[in-house]
Coordinates of C-alpha atoms in Angstrom, one line a residue:
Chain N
X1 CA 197.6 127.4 157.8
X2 CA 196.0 127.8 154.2
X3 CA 192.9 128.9 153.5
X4 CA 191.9 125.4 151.7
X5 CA 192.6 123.5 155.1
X6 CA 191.6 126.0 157.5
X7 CA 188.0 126.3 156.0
X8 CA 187.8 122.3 155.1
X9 CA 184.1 121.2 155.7
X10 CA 184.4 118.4 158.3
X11 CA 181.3 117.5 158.7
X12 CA 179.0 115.8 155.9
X13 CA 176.9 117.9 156.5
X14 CA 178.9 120.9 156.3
X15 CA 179.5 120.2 152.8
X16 CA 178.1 122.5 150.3
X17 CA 177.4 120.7 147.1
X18 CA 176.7 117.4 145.6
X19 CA 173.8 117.1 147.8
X20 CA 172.7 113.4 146.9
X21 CA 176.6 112.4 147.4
X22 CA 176.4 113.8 151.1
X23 CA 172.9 111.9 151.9
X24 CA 174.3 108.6 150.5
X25 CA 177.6 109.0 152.6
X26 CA 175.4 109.6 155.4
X27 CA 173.2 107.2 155.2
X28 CA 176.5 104.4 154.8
X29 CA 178.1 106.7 158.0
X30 CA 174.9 105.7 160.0
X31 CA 175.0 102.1 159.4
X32 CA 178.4 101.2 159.4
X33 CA 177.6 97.4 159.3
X34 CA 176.5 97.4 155.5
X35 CA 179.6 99.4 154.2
X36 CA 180.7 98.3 150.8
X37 CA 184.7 99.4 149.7
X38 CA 184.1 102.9 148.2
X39 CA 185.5 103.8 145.1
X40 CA 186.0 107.7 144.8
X41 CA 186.7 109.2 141.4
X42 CA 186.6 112.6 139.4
X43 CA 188.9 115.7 138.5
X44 CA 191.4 117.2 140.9
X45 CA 189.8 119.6 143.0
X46 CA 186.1 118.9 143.4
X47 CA 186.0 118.1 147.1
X48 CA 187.1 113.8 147.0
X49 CA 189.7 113.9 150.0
X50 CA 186.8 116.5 152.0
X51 CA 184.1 113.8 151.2
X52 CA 185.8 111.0 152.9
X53 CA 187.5 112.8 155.9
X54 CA 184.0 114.1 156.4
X55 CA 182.6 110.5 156.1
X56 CA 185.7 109.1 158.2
X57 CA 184.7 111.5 160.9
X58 CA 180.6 110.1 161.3
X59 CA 182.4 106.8 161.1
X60 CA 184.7 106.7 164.1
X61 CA 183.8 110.4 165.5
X62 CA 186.5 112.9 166.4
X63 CA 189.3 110.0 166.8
X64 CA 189.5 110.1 163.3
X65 CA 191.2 112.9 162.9
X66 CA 193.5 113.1 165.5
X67 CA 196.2 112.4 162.3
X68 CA 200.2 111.7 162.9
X69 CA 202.5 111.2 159.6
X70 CA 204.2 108.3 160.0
X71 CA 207.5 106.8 157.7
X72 CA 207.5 103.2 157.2
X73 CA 209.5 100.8 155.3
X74 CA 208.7 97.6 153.7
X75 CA 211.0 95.0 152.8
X76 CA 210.3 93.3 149.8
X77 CA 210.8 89.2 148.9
X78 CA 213.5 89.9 147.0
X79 CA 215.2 92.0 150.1
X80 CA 214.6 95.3 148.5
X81 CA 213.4 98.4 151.1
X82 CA 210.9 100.7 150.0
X83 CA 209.9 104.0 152.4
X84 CA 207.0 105.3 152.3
X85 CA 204.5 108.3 154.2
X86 CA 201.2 107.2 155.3
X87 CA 199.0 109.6 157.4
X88 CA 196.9 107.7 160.6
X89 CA 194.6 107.9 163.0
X90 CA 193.4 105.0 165.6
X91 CA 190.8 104.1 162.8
X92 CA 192.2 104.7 159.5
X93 CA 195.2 105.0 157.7
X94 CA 196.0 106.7 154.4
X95 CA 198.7 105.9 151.8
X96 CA 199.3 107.0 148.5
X97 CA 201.0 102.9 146.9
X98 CA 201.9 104.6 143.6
X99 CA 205.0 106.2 145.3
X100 CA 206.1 102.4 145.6
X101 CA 207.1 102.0 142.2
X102 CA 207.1 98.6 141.1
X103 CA 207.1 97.2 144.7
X104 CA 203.8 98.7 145.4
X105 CA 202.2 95.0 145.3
X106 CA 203.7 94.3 148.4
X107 CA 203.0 97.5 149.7
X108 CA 199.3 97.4 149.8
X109 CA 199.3 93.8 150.8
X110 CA 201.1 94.3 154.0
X111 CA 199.2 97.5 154.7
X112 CA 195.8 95.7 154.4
X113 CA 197.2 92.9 156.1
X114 CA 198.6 94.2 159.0
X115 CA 195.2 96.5 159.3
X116 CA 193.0 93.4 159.0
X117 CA 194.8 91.4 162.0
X118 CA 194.3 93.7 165.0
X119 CA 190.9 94.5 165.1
X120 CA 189.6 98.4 165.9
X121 CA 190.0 99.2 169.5
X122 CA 186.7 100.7 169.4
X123 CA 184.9 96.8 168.5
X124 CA 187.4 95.2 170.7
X125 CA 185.7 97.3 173.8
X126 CA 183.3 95.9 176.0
X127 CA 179.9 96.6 174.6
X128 CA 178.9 98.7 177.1
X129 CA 181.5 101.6 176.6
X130 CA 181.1 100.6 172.5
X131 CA 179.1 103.9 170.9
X132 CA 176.0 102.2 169.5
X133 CA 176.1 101.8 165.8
X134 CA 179.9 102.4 165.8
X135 CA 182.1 101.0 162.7
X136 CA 183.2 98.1 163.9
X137 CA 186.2 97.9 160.9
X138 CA 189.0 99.8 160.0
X139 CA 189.8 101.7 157.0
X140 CA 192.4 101.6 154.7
X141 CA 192.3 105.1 152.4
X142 CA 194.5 104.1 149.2
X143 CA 194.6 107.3 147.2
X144 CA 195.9 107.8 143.7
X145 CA 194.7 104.2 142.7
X146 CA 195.1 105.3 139.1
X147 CA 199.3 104.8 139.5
X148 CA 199.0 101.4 140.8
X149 CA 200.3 99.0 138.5
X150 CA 198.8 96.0 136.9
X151 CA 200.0 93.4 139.8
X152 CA 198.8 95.8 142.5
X153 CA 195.4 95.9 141.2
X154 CA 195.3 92.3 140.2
X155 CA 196.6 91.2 144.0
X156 CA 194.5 94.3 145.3
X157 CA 190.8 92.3 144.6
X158 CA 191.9 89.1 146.5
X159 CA 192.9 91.1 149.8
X160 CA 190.3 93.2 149.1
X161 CA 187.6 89.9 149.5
X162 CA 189.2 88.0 151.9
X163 CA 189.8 90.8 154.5
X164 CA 186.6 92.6 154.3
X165 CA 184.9 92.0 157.7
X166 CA 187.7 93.7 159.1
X167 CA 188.6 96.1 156.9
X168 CA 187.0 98.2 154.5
X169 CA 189.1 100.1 151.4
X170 CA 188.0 103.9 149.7
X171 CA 190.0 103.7 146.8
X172 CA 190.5 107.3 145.4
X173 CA 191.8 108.2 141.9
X174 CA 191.2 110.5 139.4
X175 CA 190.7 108.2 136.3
X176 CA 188.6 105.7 136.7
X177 CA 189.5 103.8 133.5
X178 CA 193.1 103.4 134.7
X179 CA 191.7 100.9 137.1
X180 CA 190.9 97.4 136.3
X181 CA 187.1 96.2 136.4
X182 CA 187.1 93.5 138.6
X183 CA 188.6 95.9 141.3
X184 CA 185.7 98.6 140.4
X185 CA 183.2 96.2 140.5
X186 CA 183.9 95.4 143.9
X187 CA 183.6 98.9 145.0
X188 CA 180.7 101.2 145.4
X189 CA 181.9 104.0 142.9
X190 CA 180.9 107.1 143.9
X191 CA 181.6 110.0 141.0
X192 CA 182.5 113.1 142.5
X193 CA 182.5 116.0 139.9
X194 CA 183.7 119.5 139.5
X195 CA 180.8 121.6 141.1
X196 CA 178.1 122.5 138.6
X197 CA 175.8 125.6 138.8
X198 CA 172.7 123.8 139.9
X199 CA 174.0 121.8 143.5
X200 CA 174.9 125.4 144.6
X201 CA 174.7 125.4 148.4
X202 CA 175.9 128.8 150.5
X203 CA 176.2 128.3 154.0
X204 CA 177.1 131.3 156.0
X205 CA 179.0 130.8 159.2
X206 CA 180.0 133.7 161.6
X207 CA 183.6 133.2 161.5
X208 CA 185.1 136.4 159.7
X209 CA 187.2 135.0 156.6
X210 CA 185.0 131.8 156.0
X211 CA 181.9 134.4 154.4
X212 CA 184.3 134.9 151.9
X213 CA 185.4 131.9 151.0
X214 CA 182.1 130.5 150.6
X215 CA 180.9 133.5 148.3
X216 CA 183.5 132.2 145.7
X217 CA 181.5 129.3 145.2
X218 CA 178.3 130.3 143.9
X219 CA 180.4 132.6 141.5
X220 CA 182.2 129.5 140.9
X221 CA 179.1 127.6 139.4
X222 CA 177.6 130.0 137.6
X223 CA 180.9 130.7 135.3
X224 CA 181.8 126.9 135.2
X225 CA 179.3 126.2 132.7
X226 CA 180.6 129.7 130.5
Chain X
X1 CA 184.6 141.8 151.3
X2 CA 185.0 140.2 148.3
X3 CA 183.7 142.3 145.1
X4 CA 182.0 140.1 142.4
X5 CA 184.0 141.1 139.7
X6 CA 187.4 139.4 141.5
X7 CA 185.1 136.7 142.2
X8 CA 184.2 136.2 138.6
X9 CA 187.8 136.6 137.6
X10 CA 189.1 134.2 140.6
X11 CA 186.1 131.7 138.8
X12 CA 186.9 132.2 135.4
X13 CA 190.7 131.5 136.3
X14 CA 190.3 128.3 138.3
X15 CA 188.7 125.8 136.1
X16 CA 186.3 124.5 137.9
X17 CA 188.9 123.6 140.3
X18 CA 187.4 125.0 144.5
X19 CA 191.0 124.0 146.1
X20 CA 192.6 126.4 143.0
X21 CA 189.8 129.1 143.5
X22 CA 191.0 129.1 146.6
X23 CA 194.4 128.9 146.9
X24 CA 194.2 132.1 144.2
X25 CA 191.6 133.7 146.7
X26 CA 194.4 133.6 149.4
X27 CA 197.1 134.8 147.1
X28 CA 194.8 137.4 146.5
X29 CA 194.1 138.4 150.1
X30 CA 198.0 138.2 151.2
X31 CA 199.3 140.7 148.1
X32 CA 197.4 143.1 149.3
X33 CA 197.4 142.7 153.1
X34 CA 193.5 141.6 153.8
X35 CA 191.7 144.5 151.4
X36 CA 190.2 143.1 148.4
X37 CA 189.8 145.4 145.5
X38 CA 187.8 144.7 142.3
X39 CA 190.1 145.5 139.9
X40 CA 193.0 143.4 141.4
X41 CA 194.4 141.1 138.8
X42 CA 194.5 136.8 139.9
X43 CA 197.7 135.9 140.1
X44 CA 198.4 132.3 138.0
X45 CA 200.7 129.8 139.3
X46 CA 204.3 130.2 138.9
X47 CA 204.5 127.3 136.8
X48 CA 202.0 128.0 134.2
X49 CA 203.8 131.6 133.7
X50 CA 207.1 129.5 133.2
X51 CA 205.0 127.2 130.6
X52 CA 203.9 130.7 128.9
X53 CA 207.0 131.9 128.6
X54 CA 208.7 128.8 127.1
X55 CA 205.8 128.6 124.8
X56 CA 206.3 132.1 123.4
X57 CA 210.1 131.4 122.9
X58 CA 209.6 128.3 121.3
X59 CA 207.1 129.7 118.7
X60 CA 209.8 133.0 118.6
X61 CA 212.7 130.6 117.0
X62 CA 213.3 127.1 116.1
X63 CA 217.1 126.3 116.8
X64 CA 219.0 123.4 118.6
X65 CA 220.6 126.2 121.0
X66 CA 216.4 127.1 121.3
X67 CA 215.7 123.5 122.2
X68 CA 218.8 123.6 124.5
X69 CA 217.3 126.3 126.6
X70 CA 213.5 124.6 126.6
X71 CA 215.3 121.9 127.9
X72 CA 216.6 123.2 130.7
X73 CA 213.5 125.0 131.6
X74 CA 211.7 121.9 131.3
X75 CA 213.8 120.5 133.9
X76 CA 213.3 123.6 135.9
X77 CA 209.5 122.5 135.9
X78 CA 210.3 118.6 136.9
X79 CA 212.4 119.7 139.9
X80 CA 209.7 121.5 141.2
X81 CA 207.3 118.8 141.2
X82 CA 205.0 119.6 137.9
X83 CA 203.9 116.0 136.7
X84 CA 205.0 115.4 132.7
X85 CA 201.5 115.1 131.2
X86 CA 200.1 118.4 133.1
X87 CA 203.4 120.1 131.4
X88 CA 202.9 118.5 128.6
X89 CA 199.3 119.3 128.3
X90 CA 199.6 123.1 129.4
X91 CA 202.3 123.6 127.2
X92 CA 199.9 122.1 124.1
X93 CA 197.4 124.7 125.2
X94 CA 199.4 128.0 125.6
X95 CA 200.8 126.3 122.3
X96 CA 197.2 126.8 120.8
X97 CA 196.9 130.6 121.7
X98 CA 199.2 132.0 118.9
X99 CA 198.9 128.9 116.3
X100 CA 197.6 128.7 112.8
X101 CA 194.0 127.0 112.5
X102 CA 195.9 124.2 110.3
X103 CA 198.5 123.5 112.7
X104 CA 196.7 123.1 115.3
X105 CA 195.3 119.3 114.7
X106 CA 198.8 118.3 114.1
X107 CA 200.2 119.4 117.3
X108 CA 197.6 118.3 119.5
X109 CA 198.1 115.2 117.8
X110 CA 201.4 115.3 118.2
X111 CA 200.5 116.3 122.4
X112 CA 198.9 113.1 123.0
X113 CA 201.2 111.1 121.1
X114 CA 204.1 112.2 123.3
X115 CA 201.9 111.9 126.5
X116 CA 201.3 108.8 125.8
X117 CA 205.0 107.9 125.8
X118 CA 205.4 109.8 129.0
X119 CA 202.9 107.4 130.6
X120 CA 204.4 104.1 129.1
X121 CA 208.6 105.2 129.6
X122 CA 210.6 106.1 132.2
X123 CA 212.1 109.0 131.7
X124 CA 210.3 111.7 131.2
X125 CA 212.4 114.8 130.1
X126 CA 213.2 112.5 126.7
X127 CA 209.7 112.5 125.5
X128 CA 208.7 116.0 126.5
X129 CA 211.8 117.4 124.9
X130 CA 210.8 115.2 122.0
X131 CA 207.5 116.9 121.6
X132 CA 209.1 120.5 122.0
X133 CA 211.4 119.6 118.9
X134 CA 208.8 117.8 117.3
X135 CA 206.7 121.1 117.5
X136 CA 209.7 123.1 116.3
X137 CA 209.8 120.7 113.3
X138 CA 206.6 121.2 112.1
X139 CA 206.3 124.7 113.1
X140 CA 209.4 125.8 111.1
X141 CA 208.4 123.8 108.3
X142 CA 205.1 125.5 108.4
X143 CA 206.8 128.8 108.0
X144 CA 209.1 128.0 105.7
X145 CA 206.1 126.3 103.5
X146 CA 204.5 130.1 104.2
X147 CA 207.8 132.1 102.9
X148 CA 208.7 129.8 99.9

C-alpha cells in the first residue's frame, strides 16, 4: 500500500490543517439533520477526498468505509449502455459521472434516484438499536463535477431538490467556475486550498514511518509561499 | 529520519501538492531501501522528464520529420493517462525555461489558445500537435528573424 493511503487521516480530527474546515465539518457530522449538499472545490492535492472520507466516517461511523468497487451499467433512453465504477459502502456511494461522456445525465439521475428510494438501513432500524444523532440520509459523492456537461448540471439541480430528505450530494471538483450557479448555490461550498504556512498542524503519532511523513508538512508550508 | 534539506527539496519540488510530496517521499525511501540521505536528489515523475525532453528537442530543430517524432511522443504521454491540458500546460512551462523574453508572451498565448480547443474538441492529439508546430512556427521564424 502507498504511503498516501496508508497514512490517510481518517478521522476529522486527525487532519492537520485547515483548522476552521475541520470544525465546520464537525460540527455538520454532529448534527446530521441540518446537512446542506456540500460543494468541495480547490487544486489537486490539498486534502478534498481525505476531508470528506473523514466527514463520511463521523457520519455513518466505521460502516462507511467498509468500501467494495462495484461495475455498473446504465441503459440509456435511446438503448445505449454505458459502464461505469463507482466505489460503496452501506451509506454512500462514490462515482466519478464525467467518465459517462454525453450520457452522464442519465447517469446521475438514476444513481440519485435509485439512492433516494431505499432509505439507509441505519433510519430504517428500530429506534432503539438507531445510534442517537445518526444521519438518517444517504450520500451520494459525485467527484470531478467540473466534466459534467451542461444537461448534467442543468438536470442535476432538480434531483438535487426533490430528493433531499433522503439523500444528501458532496459535489467535488476542482474548478469551481466550470459548474453552473444555480447548482453551487444550492450547495454549501466549502474551498479547500493548497496548505499555507500559517494552518501548520504536526501531530506525532508512534507508528514508525508516519513521523516522517508528517515532518514533510511543515517544510511543506513554509516553502509554499517561496 | 528525514534530513531537512530532502525535505526542503521534496517541498520545493511538489508544488504545493501533499499527495505529490508524498508520493516523491516514498520514491525516495524505496530507491534507497529505507535510509534517507540529505543529499539524495527527488526523483520527478516519468512523465514530466518525457515533457522535458520533447521540449528540449523541439527548441533543438524545427522540421516536419521533428514534428513527426513529437507526435508520437505525445501519444506516448496520452496512452499513459496524462490529461491534454496538464501536457499542454507542462510543456508551455519547460517551453519557458530556455525561451527569449519576447517570445515568451506569444507562446503562452498561443498555450491557452490551443488548450482551449483541447477543452471544446474531441480529439485531442490534433490540437496539442497543433500547438507543437505552431511553436516551431514562431520559434524558427524567430531565429531566422535573428540570423537575417
Amino acid at each position: 500500500m502507498l504511503w498516501v493511503d496508508k497514512y490517510r487521516p481518517v478521522k476529522l480530527d486527525d487532519l492537520s490543517y485547515h483548522d476552521t474546515i475541520s470544525q465546520r465539518l464537525s460540527s455538520l457530522a454532529s448534527n446530521p439533520e441540518s446537512m446542506p449538499h456540500l460543494f468541495f472545490y480547490g487544486p489537486a492535492g490539498a486534502g478534498k477526498k481525505t476531508r470528506i472520507t473523514a466527514l463520511l466516517g463521523s457520519l455513518y461511523g466505521p460502516g462507511a468505509s467498509r468500501l467494495k468497487l462495484d461495475k455498473r451499467t446504465f441503459t440509456t433512453p435511446t438503448k445505449r449502455t454505458v459502464e461505469l465504477n463507482m466505489i460503496t459502502s452501506n451509506y454512500h456511494i462514490e462515482i466519478s459521472p464525467g467518465d459517462a461522456g454525453l450520457n452522464d445525465r442519465f447517469v446521475i439521475q438514476d444513481v440519485i434516484k435509485e439512492m433516494a428510494s431505499n432509505k439507509n438501513v441505519g433510519a430504517s432500524a428500530t429506534s432503539s438499536e438507531r445510534k442517537s444523532g445518526a444521519a438518517t440520509f444517504k450520500t451520494v459523492v459525485l467527484v470531478e463535477v467540473d466534466r459534467l456537461s451542461r444537461q448534467a448540471q442543468a438536470a442535476l439541480r432538480r434531483t438535487m431538490e426533490k430528493y433531499a430528505s433522503t439523500c444528501r450530494l458532496i459535489l467535488v471538483c476542482n474548478n469551481q467556475s466550470k459548474v453552473i450557479e444555480p447548482v453551487r448555490s444550492r450547495c454549501l461550498g466549502i474551498r479547500v486550498g493548497a496548505p499555507t504556512e500559517d494552518e501548520v498542524r504536526v501531530k506525532a503519532d508512534c507508528r514508525t514511518q508516519l513521523d516522517t511523513v508528517l515532518q514533510i508538512l511543515p517544510l511543506l508550508h513554509r516553502y509554499a509561499k517561496s | 529520519m528525514l534530513p531537512d534539506e530532502l525535505a526542503i527539496n521534496i517541498a520545493r519540488e511538489s508544488s504545493r501538492n501533499v499527495r505529490r510530496a508524498i508520493l516523491m517521499l516514498e520514491a525516495c525511501y524505496v530507491q534507497k531501501r529505507g535510509a534517507l540521505t540529505k543529499d539524495q536528489p527527488v526523483q520527478k515523475t516519468d512523465w514530466e522528464l518525457y515533457i522535458n525532453q520533447l521540449a528540449v528537442e523541439i527548441t533543438r530543430e524545427q522540421t516536419p520529420q521533428r514534428l513527426m517524432a513529437a507526435r508520437e511522443k505525445l501519444y506516448e504521454l496520452l496512452v499513459n493517462c496524462i490529461p491534454a491540458n496538464v501536457i499542454i500546460k507542462t510543456l508551455a512551462k519547460e517551453l519557458m525555461k530556455n525561451l527569449d523574453d519576447s517570445l515568451k508572451r506569444e507562446v503562452i498565448e498561443w498555450a491557452a489558445f490551443y488548450e482551449h480547443r483541447i477543452s471544446l474538441g474531441s480529439k485531442e492529439i490534433f490540437h496539442l500537435e497543433a500547438f507543437v508546430a505552431k511553436f516551431m512556427a514562431v520559434y524558427k521564424k524567430y531565429l531566422n528573424d535573428l540570423f537575417a
